[in-house]
mmCIF file of C-alpha atoms and ligand atoms in Angstrom:
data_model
loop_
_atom_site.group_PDB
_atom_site.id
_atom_site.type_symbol
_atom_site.label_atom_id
_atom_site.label_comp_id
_atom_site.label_asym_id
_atom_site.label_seq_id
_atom_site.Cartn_x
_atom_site.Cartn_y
_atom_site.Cartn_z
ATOM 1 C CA UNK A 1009 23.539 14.860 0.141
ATOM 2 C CA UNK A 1010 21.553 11.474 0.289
ATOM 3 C CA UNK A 1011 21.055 11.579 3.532
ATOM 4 C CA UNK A 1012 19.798 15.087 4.117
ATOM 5 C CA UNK A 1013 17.316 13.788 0.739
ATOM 6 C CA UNK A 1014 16.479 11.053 2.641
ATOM 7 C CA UNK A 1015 15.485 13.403 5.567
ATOM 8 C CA UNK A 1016 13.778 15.922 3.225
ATOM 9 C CA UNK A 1017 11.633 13.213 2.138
ATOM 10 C CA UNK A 1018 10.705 11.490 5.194
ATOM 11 C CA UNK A 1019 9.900 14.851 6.938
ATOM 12 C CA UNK A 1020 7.161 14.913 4.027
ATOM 13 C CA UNK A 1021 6.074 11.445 4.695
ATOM 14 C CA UNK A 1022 5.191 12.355 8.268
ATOM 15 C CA UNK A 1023 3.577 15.593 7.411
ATOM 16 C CA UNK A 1024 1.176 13.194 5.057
ATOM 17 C CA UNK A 1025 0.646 10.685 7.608
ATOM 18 C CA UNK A 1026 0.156 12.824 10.190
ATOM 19 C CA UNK A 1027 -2.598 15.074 8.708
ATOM 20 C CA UNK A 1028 -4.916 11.530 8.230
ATOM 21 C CA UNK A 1029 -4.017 10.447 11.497
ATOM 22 C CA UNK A 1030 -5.439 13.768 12.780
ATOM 23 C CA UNK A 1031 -8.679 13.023 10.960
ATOM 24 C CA UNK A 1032 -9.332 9.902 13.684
ATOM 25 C CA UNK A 1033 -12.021 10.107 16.015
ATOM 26 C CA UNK A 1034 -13.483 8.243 19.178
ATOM 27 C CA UNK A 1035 -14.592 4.584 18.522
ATOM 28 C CA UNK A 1036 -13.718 4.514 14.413
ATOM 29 C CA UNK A 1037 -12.308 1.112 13.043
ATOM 30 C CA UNK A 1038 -9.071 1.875 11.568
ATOM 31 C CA UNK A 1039 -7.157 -0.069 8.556
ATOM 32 C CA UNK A 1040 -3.069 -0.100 9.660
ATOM 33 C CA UNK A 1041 -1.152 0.361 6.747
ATOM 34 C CA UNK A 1042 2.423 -0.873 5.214
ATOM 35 C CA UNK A 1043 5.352 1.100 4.539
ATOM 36 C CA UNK A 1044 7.033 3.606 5.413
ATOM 37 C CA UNK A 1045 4.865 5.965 5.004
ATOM 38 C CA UNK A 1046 1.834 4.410 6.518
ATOM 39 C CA UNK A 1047 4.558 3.722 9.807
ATOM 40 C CA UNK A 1048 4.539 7.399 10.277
ATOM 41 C CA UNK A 1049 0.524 7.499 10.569
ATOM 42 C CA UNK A 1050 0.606 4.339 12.895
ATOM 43 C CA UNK A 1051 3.219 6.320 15.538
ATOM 44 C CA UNK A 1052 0.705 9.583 15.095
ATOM 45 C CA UNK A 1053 -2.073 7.816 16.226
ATOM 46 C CA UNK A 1054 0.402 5.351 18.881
ATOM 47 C CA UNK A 1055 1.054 9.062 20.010
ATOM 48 C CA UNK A 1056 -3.026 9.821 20.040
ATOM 49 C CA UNK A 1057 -3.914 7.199 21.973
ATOM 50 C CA UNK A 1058 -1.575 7.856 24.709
ATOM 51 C CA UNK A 1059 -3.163 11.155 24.965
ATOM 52 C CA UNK A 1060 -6.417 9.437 24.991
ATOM 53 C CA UNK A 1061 -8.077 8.488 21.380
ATOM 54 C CA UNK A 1062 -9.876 4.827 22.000
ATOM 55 C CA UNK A 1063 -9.660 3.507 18.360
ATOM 56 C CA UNK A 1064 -9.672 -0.649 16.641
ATOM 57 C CA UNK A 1065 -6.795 -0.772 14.690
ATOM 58 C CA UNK A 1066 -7.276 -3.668 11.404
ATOM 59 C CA UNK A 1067 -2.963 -3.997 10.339
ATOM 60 C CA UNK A 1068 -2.454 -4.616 7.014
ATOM 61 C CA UNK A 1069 0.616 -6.518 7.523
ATOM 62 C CA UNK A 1070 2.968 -8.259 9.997
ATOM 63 C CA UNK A 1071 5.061 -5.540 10.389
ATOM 64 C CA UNK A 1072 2.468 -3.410 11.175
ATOM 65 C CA UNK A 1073 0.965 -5.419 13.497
ATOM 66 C CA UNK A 1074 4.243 -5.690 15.534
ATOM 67 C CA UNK A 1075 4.466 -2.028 15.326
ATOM 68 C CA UNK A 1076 1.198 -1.558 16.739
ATOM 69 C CA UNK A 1077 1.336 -4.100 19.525
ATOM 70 C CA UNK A 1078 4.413 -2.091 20.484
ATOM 71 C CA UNK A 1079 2.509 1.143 20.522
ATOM 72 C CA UNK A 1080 -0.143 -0.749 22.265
ATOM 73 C CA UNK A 1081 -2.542 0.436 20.182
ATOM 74 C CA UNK A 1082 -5.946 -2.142 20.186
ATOM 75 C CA UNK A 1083 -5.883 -4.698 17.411
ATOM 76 C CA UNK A 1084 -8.520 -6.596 15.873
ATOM 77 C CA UNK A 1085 -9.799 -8.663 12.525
ATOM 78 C CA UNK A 1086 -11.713 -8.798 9.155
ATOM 79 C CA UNK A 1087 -13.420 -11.695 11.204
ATOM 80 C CA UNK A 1088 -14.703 -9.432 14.143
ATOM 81 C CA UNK A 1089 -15.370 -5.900 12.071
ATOM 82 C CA UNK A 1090 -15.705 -6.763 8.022
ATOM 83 C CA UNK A 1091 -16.556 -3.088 8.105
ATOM 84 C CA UNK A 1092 -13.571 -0.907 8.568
ATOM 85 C CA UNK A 1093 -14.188 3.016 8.638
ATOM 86 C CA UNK A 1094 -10.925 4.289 7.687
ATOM 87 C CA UNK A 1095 -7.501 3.406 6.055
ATOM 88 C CA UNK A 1096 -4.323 5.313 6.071
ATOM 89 C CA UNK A 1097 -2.038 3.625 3.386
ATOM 90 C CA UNK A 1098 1.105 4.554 1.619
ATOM 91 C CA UNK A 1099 1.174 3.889 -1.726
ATOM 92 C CA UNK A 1100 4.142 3.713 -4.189
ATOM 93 C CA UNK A 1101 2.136 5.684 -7.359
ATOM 94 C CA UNK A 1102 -1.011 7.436 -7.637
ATOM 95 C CA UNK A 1103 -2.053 8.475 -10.777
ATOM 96 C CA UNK A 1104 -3.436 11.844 -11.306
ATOM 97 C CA UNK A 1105 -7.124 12.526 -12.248
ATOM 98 C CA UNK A 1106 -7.824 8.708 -10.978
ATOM 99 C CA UNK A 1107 -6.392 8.328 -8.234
ATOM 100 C CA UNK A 1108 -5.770 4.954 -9.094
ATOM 101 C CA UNK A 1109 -2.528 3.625 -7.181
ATOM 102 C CA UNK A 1110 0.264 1.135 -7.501
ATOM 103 C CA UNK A 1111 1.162 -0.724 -4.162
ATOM 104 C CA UNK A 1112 2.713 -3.610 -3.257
ATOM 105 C CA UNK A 1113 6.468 -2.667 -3.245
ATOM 106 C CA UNK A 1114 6.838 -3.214 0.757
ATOM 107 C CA UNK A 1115 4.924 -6.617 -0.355
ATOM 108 C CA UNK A 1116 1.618 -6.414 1.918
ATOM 109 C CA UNK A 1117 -0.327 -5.701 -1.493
ATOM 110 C CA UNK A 1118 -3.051 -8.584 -0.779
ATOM 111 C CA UNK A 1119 -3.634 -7.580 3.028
ATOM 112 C CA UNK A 1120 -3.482 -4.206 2.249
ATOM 113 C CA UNK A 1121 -6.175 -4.714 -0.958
ATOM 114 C CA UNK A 1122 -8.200 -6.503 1.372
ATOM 115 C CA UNK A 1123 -8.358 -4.065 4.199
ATOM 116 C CA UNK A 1124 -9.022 -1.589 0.846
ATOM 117 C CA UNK A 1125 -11.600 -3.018 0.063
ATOM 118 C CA UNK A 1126 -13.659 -3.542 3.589
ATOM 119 C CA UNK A 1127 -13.028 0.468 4.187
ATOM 120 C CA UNK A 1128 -15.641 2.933 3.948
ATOM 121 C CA UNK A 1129 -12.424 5.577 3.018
ATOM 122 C CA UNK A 1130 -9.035 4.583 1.754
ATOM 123 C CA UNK A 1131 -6.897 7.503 2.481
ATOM 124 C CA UNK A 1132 -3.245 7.549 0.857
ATOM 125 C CA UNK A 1133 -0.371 9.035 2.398
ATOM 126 C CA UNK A 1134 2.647 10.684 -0.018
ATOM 127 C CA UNK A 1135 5.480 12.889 -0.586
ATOM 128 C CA UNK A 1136 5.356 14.570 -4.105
ATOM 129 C CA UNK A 1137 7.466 12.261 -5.880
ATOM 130 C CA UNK A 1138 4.610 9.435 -6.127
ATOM 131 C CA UNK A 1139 2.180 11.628 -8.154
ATOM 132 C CA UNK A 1140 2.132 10.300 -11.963
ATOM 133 C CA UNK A 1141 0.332 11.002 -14.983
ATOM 134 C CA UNK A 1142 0.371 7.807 -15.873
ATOM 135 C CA UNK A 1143 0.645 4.759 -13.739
ATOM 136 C CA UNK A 1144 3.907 2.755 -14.523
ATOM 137 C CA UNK A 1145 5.830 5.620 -15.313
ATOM 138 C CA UNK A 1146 8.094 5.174 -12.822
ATOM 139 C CA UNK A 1147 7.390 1.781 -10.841
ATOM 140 C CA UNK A 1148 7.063 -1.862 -11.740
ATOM 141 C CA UNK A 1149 3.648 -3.237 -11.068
ATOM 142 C CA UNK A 1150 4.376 -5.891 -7.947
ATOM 143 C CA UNK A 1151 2.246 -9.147 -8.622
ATOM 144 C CA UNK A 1152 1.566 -11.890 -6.225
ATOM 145 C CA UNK A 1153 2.076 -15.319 -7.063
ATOM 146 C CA UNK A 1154 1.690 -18.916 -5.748
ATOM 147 C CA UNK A 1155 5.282 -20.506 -5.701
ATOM 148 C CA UNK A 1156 4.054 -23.648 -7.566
ATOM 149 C CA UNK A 1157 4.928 -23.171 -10.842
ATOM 150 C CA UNK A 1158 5.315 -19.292 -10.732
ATOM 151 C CA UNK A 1159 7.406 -19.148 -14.330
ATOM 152 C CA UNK A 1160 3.943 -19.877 -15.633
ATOM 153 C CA UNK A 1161 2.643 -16.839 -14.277
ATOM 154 C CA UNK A 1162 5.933 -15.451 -15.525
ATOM 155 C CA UNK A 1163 5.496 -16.529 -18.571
ATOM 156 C CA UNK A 1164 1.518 -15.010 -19.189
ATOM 157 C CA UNK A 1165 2.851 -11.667 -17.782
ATOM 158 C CA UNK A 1166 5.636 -11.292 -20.343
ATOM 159 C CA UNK A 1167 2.768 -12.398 -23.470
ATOM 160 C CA UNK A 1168 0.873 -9.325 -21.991
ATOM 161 C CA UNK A 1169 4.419 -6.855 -22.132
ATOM 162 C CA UNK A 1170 5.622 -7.199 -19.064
ATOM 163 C CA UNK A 1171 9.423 -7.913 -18.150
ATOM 164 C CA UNK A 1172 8.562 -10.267 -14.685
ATOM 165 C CA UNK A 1173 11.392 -10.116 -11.808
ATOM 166 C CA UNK A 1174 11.385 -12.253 -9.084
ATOM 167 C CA UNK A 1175 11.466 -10.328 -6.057
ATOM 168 C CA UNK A 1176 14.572 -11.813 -3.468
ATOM 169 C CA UNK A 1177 15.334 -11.480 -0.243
ATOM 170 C CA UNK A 1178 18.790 -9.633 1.509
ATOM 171 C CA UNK A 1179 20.459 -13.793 0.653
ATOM 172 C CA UNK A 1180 19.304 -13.810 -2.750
ATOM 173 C CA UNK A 1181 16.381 -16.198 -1.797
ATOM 174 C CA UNK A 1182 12.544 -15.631 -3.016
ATOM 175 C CA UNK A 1183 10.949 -12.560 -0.978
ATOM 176 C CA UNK A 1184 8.047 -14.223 0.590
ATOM 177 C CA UNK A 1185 4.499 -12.044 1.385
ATOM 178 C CA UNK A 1186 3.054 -12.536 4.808
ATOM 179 C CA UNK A 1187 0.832 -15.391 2.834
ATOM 180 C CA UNK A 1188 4.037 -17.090 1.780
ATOM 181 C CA UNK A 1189 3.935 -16.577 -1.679
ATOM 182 C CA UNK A 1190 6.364 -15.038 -4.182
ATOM 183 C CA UNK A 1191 6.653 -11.693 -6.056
ATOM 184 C CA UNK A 1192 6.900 -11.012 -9.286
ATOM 185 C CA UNK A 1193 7.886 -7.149 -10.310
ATOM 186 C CA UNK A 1194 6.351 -6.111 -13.555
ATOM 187 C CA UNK A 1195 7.734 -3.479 -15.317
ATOM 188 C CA UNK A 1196 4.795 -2.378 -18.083
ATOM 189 C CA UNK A 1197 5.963 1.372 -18.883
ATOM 190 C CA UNK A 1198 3.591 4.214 -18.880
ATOM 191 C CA UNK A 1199 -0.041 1.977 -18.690
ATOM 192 C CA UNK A 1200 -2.898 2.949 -21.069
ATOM 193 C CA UNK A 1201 -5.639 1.657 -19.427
ATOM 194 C CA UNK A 1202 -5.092 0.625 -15.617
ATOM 195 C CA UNK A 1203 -8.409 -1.576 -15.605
ATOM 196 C CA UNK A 1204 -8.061 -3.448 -18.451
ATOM 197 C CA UNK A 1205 -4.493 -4.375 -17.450
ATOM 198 C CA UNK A 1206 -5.871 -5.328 -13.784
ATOM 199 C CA UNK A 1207 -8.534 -7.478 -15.834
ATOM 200 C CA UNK A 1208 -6.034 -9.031 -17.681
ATOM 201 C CA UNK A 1209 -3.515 -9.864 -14.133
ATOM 202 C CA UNK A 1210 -6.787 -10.816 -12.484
ATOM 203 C CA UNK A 1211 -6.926 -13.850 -14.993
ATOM 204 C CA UNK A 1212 -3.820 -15.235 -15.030
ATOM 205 C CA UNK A 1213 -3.901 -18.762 -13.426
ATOM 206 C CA UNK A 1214 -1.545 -19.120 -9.979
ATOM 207 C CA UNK A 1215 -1.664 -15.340 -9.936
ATOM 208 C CA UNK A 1216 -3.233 -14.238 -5.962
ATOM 209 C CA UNK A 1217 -3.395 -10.399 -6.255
ATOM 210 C CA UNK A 1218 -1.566 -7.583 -8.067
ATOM 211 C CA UNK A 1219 -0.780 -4.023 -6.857
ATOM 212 C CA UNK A 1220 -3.038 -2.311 -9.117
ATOM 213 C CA UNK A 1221 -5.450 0.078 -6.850
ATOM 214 C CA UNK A 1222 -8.677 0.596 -9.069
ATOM 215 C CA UNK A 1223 -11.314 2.941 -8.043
ATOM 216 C CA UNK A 1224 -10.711 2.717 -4.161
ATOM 217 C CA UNK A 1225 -8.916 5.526 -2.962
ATOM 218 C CA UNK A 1226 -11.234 8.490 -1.235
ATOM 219 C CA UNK A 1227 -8.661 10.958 -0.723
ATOM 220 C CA UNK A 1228 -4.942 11.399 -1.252
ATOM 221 C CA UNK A 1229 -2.585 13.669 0.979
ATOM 222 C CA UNK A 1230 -0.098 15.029 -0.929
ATOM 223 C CA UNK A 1231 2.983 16.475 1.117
ATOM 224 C CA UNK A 1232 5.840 18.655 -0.763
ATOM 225 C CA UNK A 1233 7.676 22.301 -0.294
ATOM 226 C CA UNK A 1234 4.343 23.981 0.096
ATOM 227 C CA UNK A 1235 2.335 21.635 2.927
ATOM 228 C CA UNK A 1236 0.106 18.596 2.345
ATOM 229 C CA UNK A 1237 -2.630 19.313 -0.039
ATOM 230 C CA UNK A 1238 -5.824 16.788 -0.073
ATOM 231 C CA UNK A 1239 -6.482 15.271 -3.869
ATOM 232 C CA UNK A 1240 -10.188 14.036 -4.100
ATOM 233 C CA UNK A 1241 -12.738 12.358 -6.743
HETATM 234 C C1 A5P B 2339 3.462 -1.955 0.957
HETATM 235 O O1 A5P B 2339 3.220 -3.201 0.397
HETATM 236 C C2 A5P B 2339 3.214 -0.906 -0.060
HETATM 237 O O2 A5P B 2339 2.011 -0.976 -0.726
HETATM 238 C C3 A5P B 2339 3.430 0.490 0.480
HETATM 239 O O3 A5P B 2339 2.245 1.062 0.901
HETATM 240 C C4 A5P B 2339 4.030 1.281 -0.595
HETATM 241 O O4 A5P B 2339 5.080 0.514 -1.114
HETATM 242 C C5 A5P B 2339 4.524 2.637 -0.121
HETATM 243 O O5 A5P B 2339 5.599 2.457 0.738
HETATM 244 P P1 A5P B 2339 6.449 3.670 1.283
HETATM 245 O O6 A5P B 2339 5.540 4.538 2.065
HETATM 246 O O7 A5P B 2339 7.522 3.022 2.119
HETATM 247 O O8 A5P B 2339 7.025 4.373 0.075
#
Protein backbone atom coordinates (compact mmCIF):
# COMPACT_ATOMS: atom_id res chain seq x y z
CA UNK A 1 0.00 0.00 0.00
CA UNK A 2 3.04 2.42 0.57
CA UNK A 3 4.50 1.71 -2.29
CA UNK A 4 1.71 1.98 -4.80
CA UNK A 5 1.23 5.69 -2.51
CA UNK A 6 4.54 6.32 -3.18
CA UNK A 7 3.88 5.74 -6.96
CA UNK A 8 0.55 7.65 -6.87
CA UNK A 9 2.40 10.51 -5.67
CA UNK A 10 5.38 10.62 -7.74
CA UNK A 11 3.27 10.09 -10.94
CA UNK A 12 1.82 13.62 -9.73
CA UNK A 13 5.18 15.04 -9.18
CA UNK A 14 6.10 14.42 -12.81
CA UNK A 15 2.84 15.57 -14.19
CA UNK A 16 3.82 19.06 -12.21
CA UNK A 17 7.25 19.13 -13.37
CA UNK A 18 6.61 18.26 -16.58
CA UNK A 19 3.92 20.87 -17.48
CA UNK A 20 6.81 23.84 -16.47
CA UNK A 21 9.32 22.08 -18.26
CA UNK A 22 7.02 22.29 -21.32
CA UNK A 23 6.80 26.04 -20.84
CA UNK A 24 10.85 26.28 -21.92
CA UNK A 25 11.78 27.88 -24.96
CA UNK A 26 14.94 28.46 -27.28
CA UNK A 27 17.84 30.41 -25.59
CA UNK A 28 15.93 31.07 -21.90
CA UNK A 29 18.26 30.92 -18.74
CA UNK A 30 16.88 28.33 -16.59
CA UNK A 31 17.14 28.01 -12.55
CA UNK A 32 17.70 23.88 -11.78
CA UNK A 33 15.90 23.07 -8.87
CA UNK A 34 16.25 20.57 -5.66
CA UNK A 35 14.19 17.75 -4.81
CA UNK A 36 12.41 15.42 -5.93
CA UNK A 37 10.14 17.09 -7.51
CA UNK A 38 12.23 19.63 -9.26
CA UNK A 39 14.41 16.11 -10.51
CA UNK A 40 11.41 15.26 -12.51
CA UNK A 41 11.46 18.81 -14.40
CA UNK A 42 15.35 18.52 -14.85
CA UNK A 43 14.88 14.82 -16.79
CA UNK A 44 11.80 16.65 -18.88
CA UNK A 45 13.89 19.13 -20.13
CA UNK A 46 17.33 16.40 -20.19
CA UNK A 47 14.61 14.69 -22.46
CA UNK A 48 13.96 18.27 -24.46
CA UNK A 49 17.19 18.91 -25.22
CA UNK A 50 17.92 15.68 -26.77
CA UNK A 51 15.15 16.40 -29.06
CA UNK A 52 16.67 19.71 -29.63
CA UNK A 53 15.78 22.68 -26.98
CA UNK A 54 19.29 24.82 -26.60
CA UNK A 55 18.70 26.16 -23.00
CA UNK A 56 21.53 27.57 -19.80
CA UNK A 57 20.70 25.65 -17.03
CA UNK A 58 21.67 27.81 -13.31
CA UNK A 59 21.45 24.30 -10.57
CA UNK A 60 20.40 25.12 -7.42
CA UNK A 61 22.31 22.50 -5.77
CA UNK A 62 25.02 19.80 -6.05
CA UNK A 63 22.82 17.23 -6.71
CA UNK A 64 21.33 18.91 -9.32
CA UNK A 65 24.20 19.86 -10.91
CA UNK A 66 25.42 16.19 -11.11
CA UNK A 67 22.10 15.35 -12.46
CA UNK A 68 22.37 17.76 -15.12
CA UNK A 69 25.93 17.14 -16.18
CA UNK A 70 24.63 13.60 -16.60
CA UNK A 71 21.81 14.70 -18.82
CA UNK A 72 24.31 16.88 -20.45
CA UNK A 73 22.27 19.58 -20.26
CA UNK A 74 24.53 23.20 -20.50
CA UNK A 75 25.45 24.61 -17.12
CA UNK A 76 26.38 27.93 -16.11
CA UNK A 77 26.59 30.68 -13.03
CA UNK A 78 25.09 33.65 -11.03
CA UNK A 79 28.62 35.05 -12.09
CA UNK A 80 28.04 34.75 -15.96
CA UNK A 81 23.95 35.41 -16.12
CA UNK A 82 22.77 37.31 -12.62
CA UNK A 83 19.58 37.36 -14.64
CA UNK A 84 17.89 34.04 -14.77
CA UNK A 85 14.48 33.83 -16.79
CA UNK A 86 12.90 30.93 -15.28
CA UNK A 87 12.90 28.54 -12.20
CA UNK A 88 11.23 25.26 -11.77
CA UNK A 89 11.42 24.44 -7.96
CA UNK A 90 9.76 22.00 -5.68
CA UNK A 91 8.74 23.25 -2.67
CA UNK A 92 7.72 21.43 0.58
CA UNK A 93 4.47 24.01 1.45
CA UNK A 94 2.80 26.65 -0.36
CA UNK A 95 0.38 28.52 1.29
CA UNK A 96 -2.83 29.32 -0.32
CA UNK A 97 -3.88 32.90 -1.34
CA UNK A 98 0.08 33.83 -0.97
CA UNK A 99 1.73 31.62 -2.43
CA UNK A 100 4.28 32.00 -0.01
CA UNK A 101 6.36 28.61 0.34
CA UNK A 102 8.39 26.65 2.81
CA UNK A 103 11.62 25.01 1.30
CA UNK A 104 14.59 23.82 2.47
CA UNK A 105 13.77 20.20 3.55
CA UNK A 106 16.17 18.55 0.72
CA UNK A 107 18.62 21.35 2.34
CA UNK A 108 19.53 23.54 -0.90
CA UNK A 109 17.27 26.38 0.74
CA UNK A 110 20.15 29.18 0.34
CA UNK A 111 21.09 28.18 -3.40
CA UNK A 112 17.75 27.67 -4.19
CA UNK A 113 16.66 31.36 -2.47
CA UNK A 114 19.35 32.74 -4.37
CA UNK A 115 18.56 31.42 -7.78
CA UNK A 116 14.79 32.73 -6.43
CA UNK A 117 15.67 35.64 -6.21
CA UNK A 118 17.81 36.38 -9.65
CA UNK A 119 14.58 34.82 -11.63
CA UNK A 120 12.30 36.83 -13.57
CA UNK A 121 9.54 33.70 -12.69
CA UNK A 122 9.80 31.24 -9.88
CA UNK A 123 7.59 28.46 -10.88
CA UNK A 124 6.77 25.68 -8.13
CA UNK A 125 6.20 22.22 -8.87
CA UNK A 126 3.60 19.99 -6.43
CA UNK A 127 1.39 17.17 -5.81
CA UNK A 128 -1.77 18.20 -3.77
CA UNK A 129 -0.60 17.34 -0.48
CA UNK A 130 1.76 20.59 -0.19
CA UNK A 131 -1.13 23.11 -0.50
CA UNK A 132 -1.79 24.75 3.13
CA UNK A 133 -3.85 27.33 4.52
CA UNK A 134 -1.47 28.22 6.66
CA UNK A 135 2.22 27.80 6.39
CA UNK A 136 3.61 25.48 9.21
CA UNK A 137 0.71 23.45 9.36
CA UNK A 138 2.30 20.58 8.46
CA UNK A 139 6.22 21.18 8.08
CA UNK A 140 8.99 22.49 10.27
CA UNK A 141 10.52 25.65 8.96
CA UNK A 142 14.35 24.39 7.90
CA UNK A 143 16.88 27.21 9.02
CA UNK A 144 20.44 27.51 8.02
CA UNK A 145 23.05 28.00 10.41
CA UNK A 146 26.83 28.58 10.77
CA UNK A 147 28.25 25.58 12.88
CA UNK A 148 30.12 27.97 15.26
CA UNK A 149 28.13 28.23 18.03
CA UNK A 150 24.78 27.09 16.40
CA UNK A 151 22.93 26.42 20.07
CA UNK A 152 22.94 30.19 20.04
CA UNK A 153 20.92 30.32 17.10
CA UNK A 154 19.11 27.48 18.82
CA UNK A 155 18.60 29.16 21.56
CA UNK A 156 16.97 32.73 19.79
CA UNK A 157 14.71 30.37 17.73
CA UNK A 158 13.15 28.65 20.74
CA UNK A 159 12.62 32.59 22.59
CA UNK A 160 10.63 33.21 19.29
CA UNK A 161 8.40 29.54 19.75
CA UNK A 162 10.17 27.42 17.91
CA UNK A 163 11.23 23.76 19.02
CA UNK A 164 14.96 23.78 16.92
CA UNK A 165 16.20 20.14 15.68
CA UNK A 166 19.38 19.60 14.43
CA UNK A 167 19.14 18.09 11.18
CA UNK A 168 21.69 14.61 11.00
CA UNK A 169 22.94 12.71 8.57
CA UNK A 170 22.16 8.58 7.74
CA UNK A 171 25.40 8.15 10.92
CA UNK A 172 23.78 10.41 13.20
CA UNK A 173 26.34 13.21 12.31
CA UNK A 174 25.26 17.04 11.50
CA UNK A 175 23.54 17.20 7.87
CA UNK A 176 25.75 19.62 6.17
CA UNK A 177 24.22 22.17 3.15
CA UNK A 178 26.29 22.38 0.04
CA UNK A 179 27.85 25.66 1.98
CA UNK A 180 28.84 23.42 4.86
CA UNK A 181 26.73 24.64 7.38
CA UNK A 182 24.18 23.00 9.69
CA UNK A 183 20.35 22.75 9.85
CA UNK A 184 18.20 23.54 12.24
CA UNK A 185 14.32 22.25 11.77
CA UNK A 186 11.85 24.60 13.30
CA UNK A 187 8.70 23.45 14.12
CA UNK A 188 6.41 26.91 14.68
CA UNK A 189 2.73 25.40 14.15
CA UNK A 190 0.24 27.03 11.94
CA UNK A 191 2.29 30.71 11.31
CA UNK A 192 0.30 33.98 11.65
CA UNK A 193 2.22 36.16 9.80
CA UNK A 194 4.95 34.51 7.41
CA UNK A 195 6.89 37.97 7.03
CA UNK A 196 7.17 39.02 10.28
CA UNK A 197 8.47 35.57 11.31
CA UNK A 198 11.06 35.73 8.23
CA UNK A 199 11.97 39.30 9.75
CA UNK A 200 12.44 37.96 12.92
CA UNK A 201 14.87 34.56 11.45
CA UNK A 202 16.50 37.16 9.23
CA UNK A 203 17.96 38.76 12.52
CA UNK A 204 19.16 36.19 14.40
CA UNK A 205 23.02 36.38 14.63
CA UNK A 206 24.99 33.07 12.96
CA UNK A 207 21.69 32.44 11.22
CA UNK A 208 22.63 32.26 6.91
CA UNK A 209 19.12 31.78 5.40
CA UNK A 210 15.78 30.20 6.36
CA UNK A 211 13.23 28.37 4.14
CA UNK A 212 10.65 30.90 4.30
CA UNK A 213 9.64 31.85 0.46
CA UNK A 214 8.12 35.49 0.72
CA UNK A 215 6.55 37.09 -2.20
CA UNK A 216 8.61 35.22 -4.98
CA UNK A 217 6.72 32.61 -6.45
CA UNK A 218 4.94 33.55 -10.07
CA UNK A 219 3.02 30.54 -10.53
CA UNK A 220 2.38 27.24 -8.81
CA UNK A 221 1.45 23.86 -10.65
CA UNK A 222 -0.65 21.99 -8.71
CA UNK A 223 -0.94 18.17 -9.75
CA UNK A 224 -3.76 15.80 -8.05
CA UNK A 225 -6.74 13.25 -9.29
CA UNK A 226 -8.02 15.84 -11.68
CA UNK A 227 -4.61 17.13 -13.73
CA UNK A 228 -2.22 19.96 -12.83
CA UNK A 229 -3.99 23.17 -12.32
CA UNK A 230 -1.79 26.59 -12.47
CA UNK A 231 -2.27 28.83 -9.02
CA UNK A 232 -1.30 32.54 -9.78
CA UNK A 233 -1.09 36.13 -7.95
C1 LIG B 1 15.16 21.33 -1.35
O1 LIG B 1 15.98 21.99 -0.45
C2 LIG B 1 13.75 21.71 -1.09
O2 LIG B 1 13.49 23.06 -1.01
C3 LIG B 1 12.78 21.06 -2.05
O3 LIG B 1 12.48 21.88 -3.11
C4 LIG B 1 11.57 20.74 -1.29
O4 LIG B 1 12.00 20.10 -0.11
C5 LIG B 1 10.61 19.86 -2.07
O5 LIG B 1 11.18 18.60 -2.25
P1 LIG B 1 10.37 17.40 -2.88
O6 LIG B 1 9.99 17.79 -4.25
O7 LIG B 1 11.34 16.25 -2.83
O8 LIG B 1 9.18 17.16 -1.98
Amino acid sequence: MLIRLTDELDRLKQAAAESAAAQITNGMIVGLGSGSTAAFAVQALGRRIREGLRITGIPTSERTAAQARALEIQLSTLDEHFKIDVTIDGADEVETGTLNLIKGHGGALLREKIVAEASERLVIVVDHTKIVDHLGMRESVPVEVIPFGWQGAAHRLKDLGANPTLRTGPGGEPFKSDGGHYILDCGFGPIASAETLADELDHIVGVVEHGLFIGLTAEVRVAGGGGVSVLGP
